[in-house]
């Protein structure tokens, strides 16, 4: 589904990813772990097409297409979703109005009929229940006045409604208490399916107790230095990241 | 010296045309008109040397020989009005063509007994004494354009709501300019008198027919009695060849509550002056506004909120969306007189610049002479937030949709406060149509 080859990315003139390789197949859940500054979020943002992250070398193939040549909205329409580490507050834009516009943009792209207000509300109520989202959050401006936990839950709620093929969760667990973490994980797990892949970017192992990954990769200084199964996450929890530094390997998944 | 010559040239056609005003009417009105004419002739048109007109040159108005528009132009049909209309039910509609009441295009049925909504000219003929105590009292003659309007005063719209009456219907006063041969001018006039404890909603809208050049010089006076509630809207949707100068003068008695919302979507050049005097304890005044400029258009808003009595509140939010080489001017003055203790005044002015060449000049002006007051003001000029645009795009909206959504949200803050639903929906659609890129979500 996703094939990243020798990816180099810079932000504000500094190279952050120094040649990253990763292969993700449909149905798999990959966790990307690593210390702060290792390049985890840079990878997530580069994949979603953030304009402040420039790809200077390498290639990313997504379902056989050149992902890097696509505008952010085209990536979304092709089924890529990123849950933001810092969801943006958008004053005056109603959360469900925005989500309906987004969903219908995706449906239109797929040649499906747009949902009317009634159909959309039925869908949204069902997904809101999954994320234990308060109904009032649907009619508030996007993320405005949301608590940190509400913002993260809202991201996963968007994901549940948009049903991407490839979901990238950028530190969705950071700042969440254990109850919110379980709700978020439950929402993500509900979306696991053989034709969908999920990349979980996280600093902490705890989320992976609830979203159990098929593969764990450790990112250090812009490269994947170790890859393994879910037990690697536990090992990292035990030993920290220190023991891995300066141990570059190719990532095979 | 050139200044003087320019003034003479500018005022000449107006001084010549004033003979076309019906010479009849009550003596006081004739005297008022004569005084106003002398005043206008004296002042001439303002220049950018005057502080109040620093950023807005009225040269484009002065240079065009605007002649008084024909009183009874041919060719304004009901169909021409459609774009300016909103709602069908519960709206009382008065149409004025070139400032004159057009009974055939109007519908004033269904008003509560005692409420007078109609032609100011007719009222001046039938019972001038009732009008005399209010007409021209608030507007005065200090400003050249206001004096000019009064010099030509013979008709317009009159709304009188007796004490204690609540008018459910929105009253729509639609002023249509239908230019004749060559540039024409009309001088619309509105007087709204809301009696004690009454309630009324008035929408003034200004529109034009055809591609010709015309000048609308409007003056509105609103007298809100004790505890009266007045919800006022001014919708300026003049044609591209239209020039619009208008002023709104509001007097609020004790505990009166007046909201006025100004939406400016059209005209090559438009200037709107609002003066609200909070003249009784506990009065509350809200001024909101939204303007859209593109191309080389200019919208200038000057507001003055005058707190003269204690315990009065004023709230003001003005927003502008500027693109192309459009220009905006906002000057918001708040005066708090020595007696106006416990004043709570809040003013916000925000401008969204969608192009590098668009320009906004904004100035808050606080003159506070009382010590126990709360006055805040804030001005912000900015562009669309890149992070927000990326966030929206990353969910599947394209760039145009994302921009439109954010602009809509910016404007929605003002449009959302419009309490007449069909008017709000109409303006939301109208604004969307005018946005650069014309994107839709």
XYZ file of C-alpha atoms in Angstrom:
694
model
C 0.000 0.000 0.000
C 2.721 2.423 1.023
C 6.325 2.191 -0.109
C 8.756 4.775 1.232
C 12.212 4.715 -0.291
C 15.217 6.680 0.924
C 13.055 9.636 1.965
C 14.839 12.869 2.835
C 12.802 15.718 4.238
C 13.743 19.145 5.448
C 11.932 21.833 7.347
C 13.072 25.448 7.617
C 16.253 24.500 5.748
C 17.270 21.689 8.137
C 17.238 18.118 6.987
C 15.275 16.045 9.483
C 14.735 12.742 7.699
C 17.997 11.447 6.257
C 16.843 8.612 4.044
C 13.960 6.672 5.492
C 12.660 3.346 4.211
C 9.343 1.842 5.155
C 6.913 -0.541 3.578
C 3.317 -0.861 4.768
C 0.828 -3.394 3.450
C -2.950 -3.274 3.619
C -4.284 -4.687 6.859
C -1.155 -3.845 8.849
C -0.694 -1.580 11.817
C 2.760 -0.036 12.123
C 3.979 1.877 15.118
C 6.693 4.480 14.632
C 8.416 5.212 17.908
C 11.346 7.304 18.832
C 12.623 10.075 21.065
C 11.640 13.692 20.625
C 13.301 15.245 17.596
C 13.873 11.916 15.881
C 11.662 12.883 12.947
C 8.419 10.986 13.733
C 6.111 13.931 13.198
C 8.119 15.093 10.205
C 7.405 11.772 8.559
C 3.684 12.071 9.292
C 3.507 15.646 8.016
C 5.536 14.934 4.895
C 3.162 12.081 4.063
C 0.159 14.360 4.407
C 1.730 17.065 2.235
C 2.348 19.806 4.768
C 3.770 22.760 2.817
C 6.459 23.493 5.414
C 8.092 20.102 4.912
C 10.088 19.764 1.717
C 11.012 16.398 0.339
C 14.505 16.703 -1.102
C 15.091 13.098 -2.096
C 13.468 9.705 -2.186
C 10.107 8.417 -3.266
C 6.760 7.519 -1.751
C 4.436 5.220 -3.655
C 0.880 4.925 -2.375
C -1.318 2.340 -4.072
C 1.079 2.543 -6.976
C 0.801 6.333 -7.267
C 3.447 8.956 -6.621
C 2.110 10.331 -3.333
C 4.573 13.215 -3.235
C 3.247 14.617 -6.507
C -0.240 14.917 -5.048
C -1.751 18.013 -3.394
C -2.839 17.519 0.224
C -6.518 17.329 -0.760
C -5.758 14.771 -3.476
C -3.985 12.599 -0.913
C -7.044 12.856 1.328
C -9.343 12.002 -1.569
C -7.176 9.012 -2.414
C -7.749 7.754 1.128
C -4.864 9.136 3.198
C -5.814 10.597 6.550
C -3.605 12.243 9.138
C -4.776 12.773 12.695
C -2.939 15.953 13.680
C -0.663 16.132 16.678
C -1.944 19.676 17.151
C -5.424 19.906 15.625
C -6.052 23.424 14.332
C -8.782 25.564 15.876
C -10.933 27.102 13.199
C -13.173 29.857 14.485
C -16.573 30.106 12.903
C -16.428 26.840 10.974
C -18.976 24.390 12.277
C -17.437 20.972 12.983
C -20.128 18.876 11.320
C -20.528 21.311 8.419
C -16.823 20.977 7.686
C -16.898 17.223 8.065
C -19.838 16.955 5.676
C -17.985 19.061 3.089
C -14.897 16.862 3.520
C -16.827 13.596 3.295
C -18.697 14.736 0.224
C -15.462 15.875 -1.438
C -14.134 12.357 -0.903
C -17.334 10.708 -2.111
C -17.463 12.901 -5.178
C -13.883 11.923 -5.989
C -14.855 8.246 -5.722
C -17.856 8.790 -7.973
C -20.301 8.174 -5.129
C -23.384 10.326 -4.575
C -23.013 13.056 -1.959
C -24.783 12.480 1.329
C -27.690 14.731 2.150
C -28.090 16.296 5.567
C -30.220 13.447 6.936
C -27.931 10.647 5.759
C -24.936 12.531 7.035
C -26.441 13.097 10.473
C -27.300 9.401 10.800
C -23.707 8.472 9.991
C -22.262 11.108 12.254
C -24.400 10.142 15.252
C -23.272 6.549 14.940
C -19.587 7.509 14.735
C -19.907 10.070 17.535
C -21.241 7.305 19.765
C -18.213 5.166 18.943
C -15.929 7.960 20.164
C -18.255 8.852 23.083
C -18.337 12.328 21.649
C -20.711 14.833 23.157
C -23.297 15.868 20.580
C -22.558 19.527 21.277
C -19.063 19.074 19.855
C -20.573 18.488 16.440
C -22.062 21.924 16.287
C -19.209 23.846 17.799
C -16.554 25.519 15.658
C -13.841 23.025 14.710
C -11.625 22.404 17.751
C -12.363 25.831 19.182
C -12.598 25.693 22.940
C -12.059 21.915 22.865
C -9.896 20.440 25.589
C -6.739 18.642 24.467
C -8.482 15.282 24.842
C -11.557 16.483 22.956
C -9.398 17.627 20.061
C -7.727 14.220 19.764
C -11.055 12.429 20.007
C -12.437 14.758 17.344
C -9.553 13.783 15.047
C -10.349 10.103 15.408
C -14.011 10.928 14.966
C -13.179 12.619 11.641
C -11.194 9.540 10.706
C -14.093 7.244 11.591
C -16.418 9.271 9.368
C -13.998 9.630 6.448
C -12.927 5.945 6.569
C -9.464 6.325 5.036
C -7.432 3.532 3.484
C -4.257 4.749 5.145
C -4.506 6.466 8.518
C -1.544 8.211 10.091
C -1.949 9.075 13.752
C 0.558 11.706 14.794
C 1.030 11.397 18.569
C -2.680 11.071 19.035
C -2.026 9.716 22.532
C 0.024 12.603 23.849
C -1.738 14.445 26.619
C -4.534 11.911 26.896
C -5.610 10.444 30.220
C -6.104 6.707 30.341
C -9.874 6.879 29.822
C -9.572 9.076 26.760
C -6.755 6.881 25.504
C -9.002 3.811 25.686
C -11.788 5.608 23.830
C -9.419 6.743 21.098
C -7.896 3.270 20.792
C -11.360 1.741 20.625
C -12.200 4.112 17.755
C -9.013 3.178 15.920
C -9.481 -0.541 16.461
C -13.015 -0.347 15.107
C -11.459 0.818 11.874
C -8.930 -1.998 11.555
C -9.641 -4.067 8.507
C -7.776 -6.181 5.961
C -7.915 -3.422 3.354
C -6.806 -0.592 5.601
C -3.413 0.299 7.004
C -2.641 2.387 10.076
C 0.585 4.113 11.057
C 0.705 5.056 14.711
C 3.330 7.639 15.558
C 3.957 7.720 19.287
C 6.500 8.534 21.888
C 5.068 6.179 24.481
C 4.394 2.492 24.462
C 1.135 2.714 26.440
C -1.100 3.395 23.410
C 0.238 0.184 21.876
C -1.330 -1.823 24.709
C -4.640 -0.826 23.214
C -3.785 -0.514 19.546
C -1.644 -3.593 19.149
C 0.720 -3.080 16.212
C 1.927 -5.711 13.776
C 5.280 -3.939 13.458
C 7.216 -1.468 15.542
C 9.902 0.782 14.086
C 12.263 2.926 16.019
C 13.212 6.219 14.520
C 16.385 7.929 15.576
C 17.977 10.952 13.987
C 15.920 10.756 10.856
C 16.346 7.066 10.136
C 14.666 3.862 11.161
C 17.256 2.186 13.365
C 15.346 -0.869 14.441
C 12.235 -2.728 13.392
C 10.473 -5.582 15.060
C 7.199 -6.959 16.322
C 5.032 -5.597 19.128
C 7.490 -6.879 21.734
C 9.978 -4.237 20.580
C 7.704 -1.590 22.054
C 7.861 -3.275 25.453
C 11.614 -3.508 25.230
C 11.753 0.224 24.527
C 9.480 0.879 27.480
C 11.961 -1.053 29.652
C 15.243 0.245 28.344
C 14.402 3.646 26.890
C 15.757 4.794 23.555
C 19.387 5.267 24.564
C 20.579 1.729 23.702
C 19.472 2.073 20.075
C 21.282 5.156 19.049
C 23.863 4.663 16.414
C 22.383 1.323 15.346
C 21.076 1.951 11.848
C 19.346 -0.869 10.072
C 17.139 -1.087 7.065
C 13.486 -1.418 7.884
C 11.915 -4.532 6.560
C 8.264 -5.040 7.193
C -6.845 78.721 -4.873
C -7.349 75.546 -6.898
C -9.161 74.228 -3.851
C -11.723 76.999 -4.091
C -12.228 76.502 -7.820
C -12.769 72.778 -7.292
C -15.425 73.510 -4.688
C -17.303 75.863 -6.963
C -17.210 73.357 -9.814
C -18.312 70.562 -7.556
C -21.332 72.283 -6.067
C -22.564 73.981 -9.230
C -24.846 71.316 -10.720
C -26.454 70.775 -7.327
C -27.081 74.472 -6.794
C -28.650 74.623 -10.242
C -30.888 71.613 -9.697
C -32.246 72.630 -6.340
C -34.935 74.614 -8.185
C -36.439 71.311 -9.221
C -37.408 70.565 -5.621
C -41.117 71.220 -5.089
C -41.263 74.705 -3.622
C -44.289 73.902 -1.455
C -44.309 72.299 1.982
C -44.456 73.806 5.452
C -42.591 77.005 6.133
C -40.189 75.383 8.577
C -39.154 72.854 5.955
C -38.558 75.529 3.349
C -36.403 77.406 5.831
C -34.510 74.263 6.771
C -33.844 73.472 3.128
C -32.605 76.987 2.448
C -30.301 76.858 5.467
C -28.973 73.476 4.384
C -28.348 74.701 0.868
C -26.444 77.728 2.121
C -24.461 75.445 4.386
C -23.582 73.067 1.548
C -22.641 75.929 -0.722
C -20.429 77.242 2.051
C -18.730 73.976 2.912
C -18.327 72.552 -0.547
C -17.324 68.916 -0.833
C -14.771 67.679 1.681
C -11.189 67.097 0.595
C -8.568 64.680 1.848
C -7.067 67.550 3.812
C -9.872 67.123 6.303
C -9.099 64.532 8.967
C -12.464 62.803 8.531
C -11.834 62.339 4.811
C -8.114 61.688 4.865
C -8.248 58.297 3.188
C -11.299 58.812 1.025
C -11.156 61.200 -1.852
C -14.605 62.170 -3.064
C -13.060 63.587 -6.247
C -14.747 60.838 -8.329
C -18.095 62.195 -7.107
C -17.135 65.839 -7.443
C -15.787 65.384 -10.955
C -18.947 63.833 -12.328
C -21.724 66.291 -13.072
C -24.450 64.368 -11.247
C -27.829 65.844 -12.108
C -30.920 65.301 -10.042
C -32.391 61.960 -11.055
C -35.772 62.036 -12.780
C -38.614 61.768 -10.291
C -40.521 59.302 -12.393
C -38.100 57.261 -14.466
C -39.502 54.835 -16.959
C -38.562 51.228 -16.885
C -38.253 50.149 -13.253
C -40.328 47.008 -13.065
C -41.029 44.682 -10.175
C -38.618 42.180 -11.750
C -35.731 44.634 -11.387
C -36.212 44.600 -7.647
C -35.965 40.837 -7.216
C -32.247 40.677 -6.376
C -32.705 43.135 -3.531
C -35.705 41.441 -1.972
C -35.799 38.878 0.809
C -38.623 36.827 2.270
C -42.227 37.222 1.244
C -44.182 36.670 4.375
C -44.017 39.063 7.233
C -42.182 41.742 5.288
C -43.662 45.167 4.705
C -42.050 46.680 1.646
C -41.676 50.278 0.589
C -39.922 50.929 -2.674
C -38.428 54.274 -3.587
C -37.183 54.991 -7.070
C -34.661 57.798 -7.202
C -35.713 58.781 -3.707
C -39.440 59.003 -4.545
C -42.025 56.657 -3.134
C -43.270 54.126 -5.702
C -46.652 53.012 -4.359
C -47.207 50.531 -7.173
C -44.069 48.572 -6.207
C -44.777 48.700 -2.484
C -46.820 46.594 -0.085
C -47.609 48.027 3.314
C -50.513 45.809 4.265
C -50.954 44.039 7.557
C -49.368 46.523 9.942
C -50.731 46.891 13.465
C -53.118 49.815 13.965
C -51.446 53.121 14.652
C -48.191 52.198 12.965
C -47.380 54.600 10.197
C -45.158 53.391 7.418
C -45.144 55.320 4.204
C -44.116 58.281 2.167
C -42.482 61.059 4.124
C -43.530 63.520 1.398
C -47.195 62.686 1.949
C -46.836 63.076 5.709
C -45.140 66.430 5.223
C -48.175 67.571 3.261
C -50.878 66.153 5.500
C -49.554 66.591 9.038
C -46.221 68.362 8.979
C -46.298 69.229 12.694
C -45.954 65.551 13.632
C -42.821 65.242 11.524
C -41.320 68.577 12.432
C -40.294 67.628 15.939
C -37.935 64.945 14.615
C -36.996 65.516 10.994
C -33.486 66.974 10.526
C -33.103 67.346 14.292
C -30.570 64.557 14.628
C -28.812 64.827 11.306
C -28.194 68.556 11.485
C -26.165 70.255 8.806
C -22.604 69.909 10.009
C -21.444 67.716 7.159
C -21.624 68.741 3.506
C -23.340 65.588 2.225
C -25.964 65.699 4.967
C -26.615 69.373 4.248
C -26.910 68.547 0.561
C -29.477 65.837 1.282
C -31.527 68.206 3.435
C -31.372 70.910 0.790
C -33.214 68.507 -1.519
C -35.553 67.135 1.132
C -39.099 66.648 -0.066
C -39.853 62.993 0.522
C -38.517 59.645 1.604
C -39.559 56.983 4.092
C -41.359 57.562 7.355
C -41.784 54.893 10.024
C -43.628 55.838 13.195
C -44.368 53.215 15.827
C -46.622 54.367 18.648
C -45.766 53.725 22.277
C -46.146 50.141 23.392
C -46.593 48.648 19.927
C -44.542 45.697 18.772
C -44.288 45.407 14.989
C -43.765 41.775 14.077
C -43.161 42.356 10.378
C -39.792 43.512 9.152
C -40.100 46.835 7.370
C -38.046 46.883 4.219
C -37.219 50.258 2.726
C -35.750 49.666 -0.698
C -34.117 52.567 -2.483
C -33.492 51.935 -6.142
C -31.504 54.233 -8.371
C -32.564 54.266 -11.985
C -30.181 56.572 -13.787
C -31.447 58.579 -16.723
C -29.277 60.077 -19.433
C -25.896 60.749 -17.910
C -24.880 60.592 -14.258
C -27.721 61.214 -11.819
C -28.054 61.756 -8.096
C -30.799 61.007 -5.612
C -31.093 61.994 -1.972
C -32.968 59.263 -0.074
C -34.242 60.202 3.356
C -35.492 58.031 6.194
C -37.048 58.937 9.511
C -37.819 56.227 12.061
C -39.553 57.164 15.290
C -40.005 54.327 17.782
C -42.233 55.355 20.666
C -41.738 54.405 24.291
C -41.607 50.661 24.871
C -42.199 49.884 21.198
C -40.322 47.448 19.022
C -39.533 47.550 15.317
C -37.190 46.094 12.709
C -36.218 48.219 9.738
C -34.093 47.206 6.766
C -32.826 49.904 4.458
C -31.426 48.631 1.230
C -29.832 50.470 -1.621
C -29.562 49.091 -5.114
C -29.356 50.273 -8.678
C -30.693 49.357 -12.064
C -28.537 49.340 -15.173
C -24.904 50.142 -15.881
C -25.038 53.921 -15.666
C -23.197 56.067 -13.168
C -25.197 57.400 -10.284
C -24.764 58.849 -6.848
C -26.874 58.027 -3.828
C -26.686 60.528 -1.000
C -28.736 59.094 1.839
C -29.563 60.316 5.330
C -31.404 58.321 8.002
C -32.569 59.456 11.404
C -33.678 56.987 14.078
C -35.311 58.196 17.268
C -35.632 55.446 19.868
C -37.880 56.387 22.772
C -37.546 55.094 26.334
C -37.234 51.312 26.407
C -37.804 51.081 22.656
C -36.114 48.250 20.780
C -34.981 49.018 17.241
C -33.272 46.485 15.043
C -31.889 48.330 12.032
C -30.066 47.087 8.948
C -28.490 48.911 6.096
C -27.679 46.837 3.052
C -25.668 48.655 0.416
C -25.649 46.700 -2.835
C -25.209 49.523 -5.322
C -24.192 48.770 -8.900
C -20.527 48.982 -9.949
C -21.232 52.457 -11.355
C -22.798 53.619 -8.117
C -21.359 56.031 -5.575
C -22.901 55.896 -2.155
C -22.591 58.355 0.700
C -24.867 57.816 3.650
C -25.272 58.731 7.245
C -27.259 57.263 10.087
C -28.105 59.371 13.107
C -29.480 57.587 16.139
C -30.795 58.978 19.416
C -31.372 56.550 22.264
C -33.537 57.507 25.233
C -33.453 55.816 28.642
C -33.144 52.003 28.383
C -33.578 52.074 24.623
C -31.859 49.303 22.736
C -30.747 49.929 19.167
C -28.825 47.516 16.976
C -27.668 48.598 13.566
C -25.941 46.303 11.153
C -24.370 47.700 7.990
C -23.566 45.370 5.116
C -21.717 46.952 2.198
C -21.335 44.779 -0.876
C -21.426 47.195 -3.792
C -20.636 50.675 -5.179
C -17.413 52.023 -6.655
C -17.046 54.207 -3.605
C -19.090 54.080 -0.464
C -18.946 56.064 2.708
C -21.133 55.448 5.717
C -21.210 57.664 8.785
C -22.990 56.517 11.917
C -23.561 58.740 14.913
C -25.329 57.206 17.893
C -26.038 59.292 20.961
C -26.832 57.344 24.124
C -28.890 60.063 25.741
C -30.635 58.216 28.553
C -29.522 55.975 31.426
C -29.231 52.287 30.692
C -29.385 52.590 26.913
C -27.646 49.972 24.817
C -26.320 50.376 21.304
C -24.850 47.708 19.055
C -23.200 48.547 15.750
C -22.114 45.699 13.510
C -20.802 45.822 10.030
C -19.386 43.769 7.208
C -17.979 45.075 3.973
C -16.540 43.429 0.911
C -14.254 45.274 -1.468
C -12.579 44.003 -4.596
C -11.307 45.544 -7.816
C -10.578 49.189 -7.062
C -13.585 49.689 -4.811
C -13.502 51.598 -1.566
C -15.669 51.328 1.537
C -15.261 53.899 4.290
C -17.022 53.621 7.630
C -16.942 56.298 10.303
C -18.797 55.613 13.513
C -19.280 57.759 16.583
C -20.847 56.385 19.722
C -21.524 59.147 22.198
C -22.080 58.050 25.793
C -23.699 60.970 27.605
C -25.470 59.176 30.476
C -24.488 56.563 33.069
C -24.908 52.792 32.760
C -24.984 52.637 28.974
C -23.428 49.827 26.962
C -22.159 49.892 23.424
C -20.805 47.033 21.360
C -19.291 47.404 17.976
C -17.861 44.782 15.627
C -16.858 45.706 12.096
C -15.252 43.340 9.643
C -13.915 43.822 6.159
C -12.914 41.397 3.424
C -10.564 43.039 0.976
C -9.193 41.702 -2.260
C -7.781 43.034 -5.525
C -6.821 46.652 -5.015
C -9.808 47.225 -2.789
C -9.575 49.742 0.014
C -11.214 49.897 3.390
C -11.335 52.702 5.917
C -12.647 52.316 9.433
C -12.730 55.035 12.028
C -14.464 54.205 15.275
C -14.902 57.004 17.760
C -16.222 56.447 21.252
C -16.945 59.471 23.408
C -17.620 59.026 27.110
C -18.910 62.283 28.609
C -18.218 63.256 32.227
C -21.673 62.091 33.395
C -21.452 58.753 31.651
C -20.124 56.727 34.596
C -20.351 52.916 34.434
C -20.105 53.016 30.672
C -19.229 49.692 29.092
C -17.990 50.189 25.541
C -16.355 47.577 23.391
C -15.135 48.044 19.845
C -13.580 45.485 17.522
C -12.427 46.028 13.987
C -11.016 43.237 11.872
C -9.896 43.163 8.289
C -9.066 40.166 6.168
C -6.671 40.970 3.355
C -6.858 38.502 0.497
C -4.364 40.226 -1.776
C -1.103 42.120 -1.429
C -2.512 45.269 -2.948
C -5.630 45.531 -0.829
C -5.436 48.246 1.787
C -7.090 49.051 5.081
C -6.779 52.167 7.190
C -8.218 51.660 10.612
C -8.304 53.948 13.593
C -9.998 53.661 16.949
C -10.593 56.973 18.671
C -11.450 56.993 22.353
C -12.331 60.219 24.110
C -13.040 59.420 27.729
C -13.987 62.097 30.241
C -15.479 59.881 32.993
C -13.374 57.800 35.387
C -15.473 54.769 36.266
C -15.847 53.202 32.838
C -14.849 50.147 30.872
C -13.734 50.837 27.318
C -11.912 48.395 25.108
C -10.989 48.441 21.494
C -9.094 46.101 19.259
C -8.089 46.186 15.638
C -6.639 43.268 13.746
C -5.569 43.003 10.148
C -4.596 39.622 8.821
C -4.599 37.048 6.114
C -6.132 33.618 5.965
C -4.437 31.238 8.375
C -2.138 28.848 6.477
C -2.389 26.184 9.178
C -6.163 26.252 8.952
C -6.021 25.995 5.165
C -3.707 22.986 5.357
C -5.895 21.332 7.978
C -8.980 21.701 5.780
C -7.139 20.503 2.673
C -5.737 17.496 4.478
C -9.348 16.401 5.053
C -10.180 16.634 1.340
C -11.299 20.198 0.669
C -9.493 21.841 -2.222
C -7.711 25.162 -1.834
C -10.623 27.238 -3.123
C -13.085 25.439 -0.871
C -10.826 25.848 2.133
C -10.384 29.561 1.502
C -14.090 30.066 0.937
C -14.950 28.215 4.105
C -12.586 30.376 6.141
C -13.836 33.598 4.558
C -17.409 32.498 5.173
C -16.545 31.860 8.786
C -14.979 35.300 9.099
C -18.073 36.939 7.618
C -20.445 34.560 9.370
C -19.557 36.165 12.654
C -21.399 39.292 11.456
C -24.012 37.733 9.172
C -24.918 35.308 11.956
C -26.083 38.243 14.044
C -28.718 39.228 11.508
C -31.988 38.372 13.190
C -34.148 38.402 10.068
C -33.556 34.924 8.715
C -34.489 35.388 5.036
C -32.308 38.504 4.928
C -29.411 36.633 6.470
C -29.724 33.766 3.997
C -29.950 36.178 1.097
C -26.815 38.015 2.175
C -24.880 34.822 2.834
C -25.590 33.705 -0.718
C -24.858 37.142 -2.123
C -21.534 37.339 -0.334
C -20.506 33.905 -1.506
C -21.198 34.908 -5.085
C -18.941 37.919 -4.739
C -15.966 36.198 -3.156
C -12.800 36.042 -5.208
C -12.632 32.696 -6.953
C -16.354 32.264 -6.437
C -15.707 28.940 -4.724
C -18.433 26.889 -3.184
C -18.442 24.358 -0.402
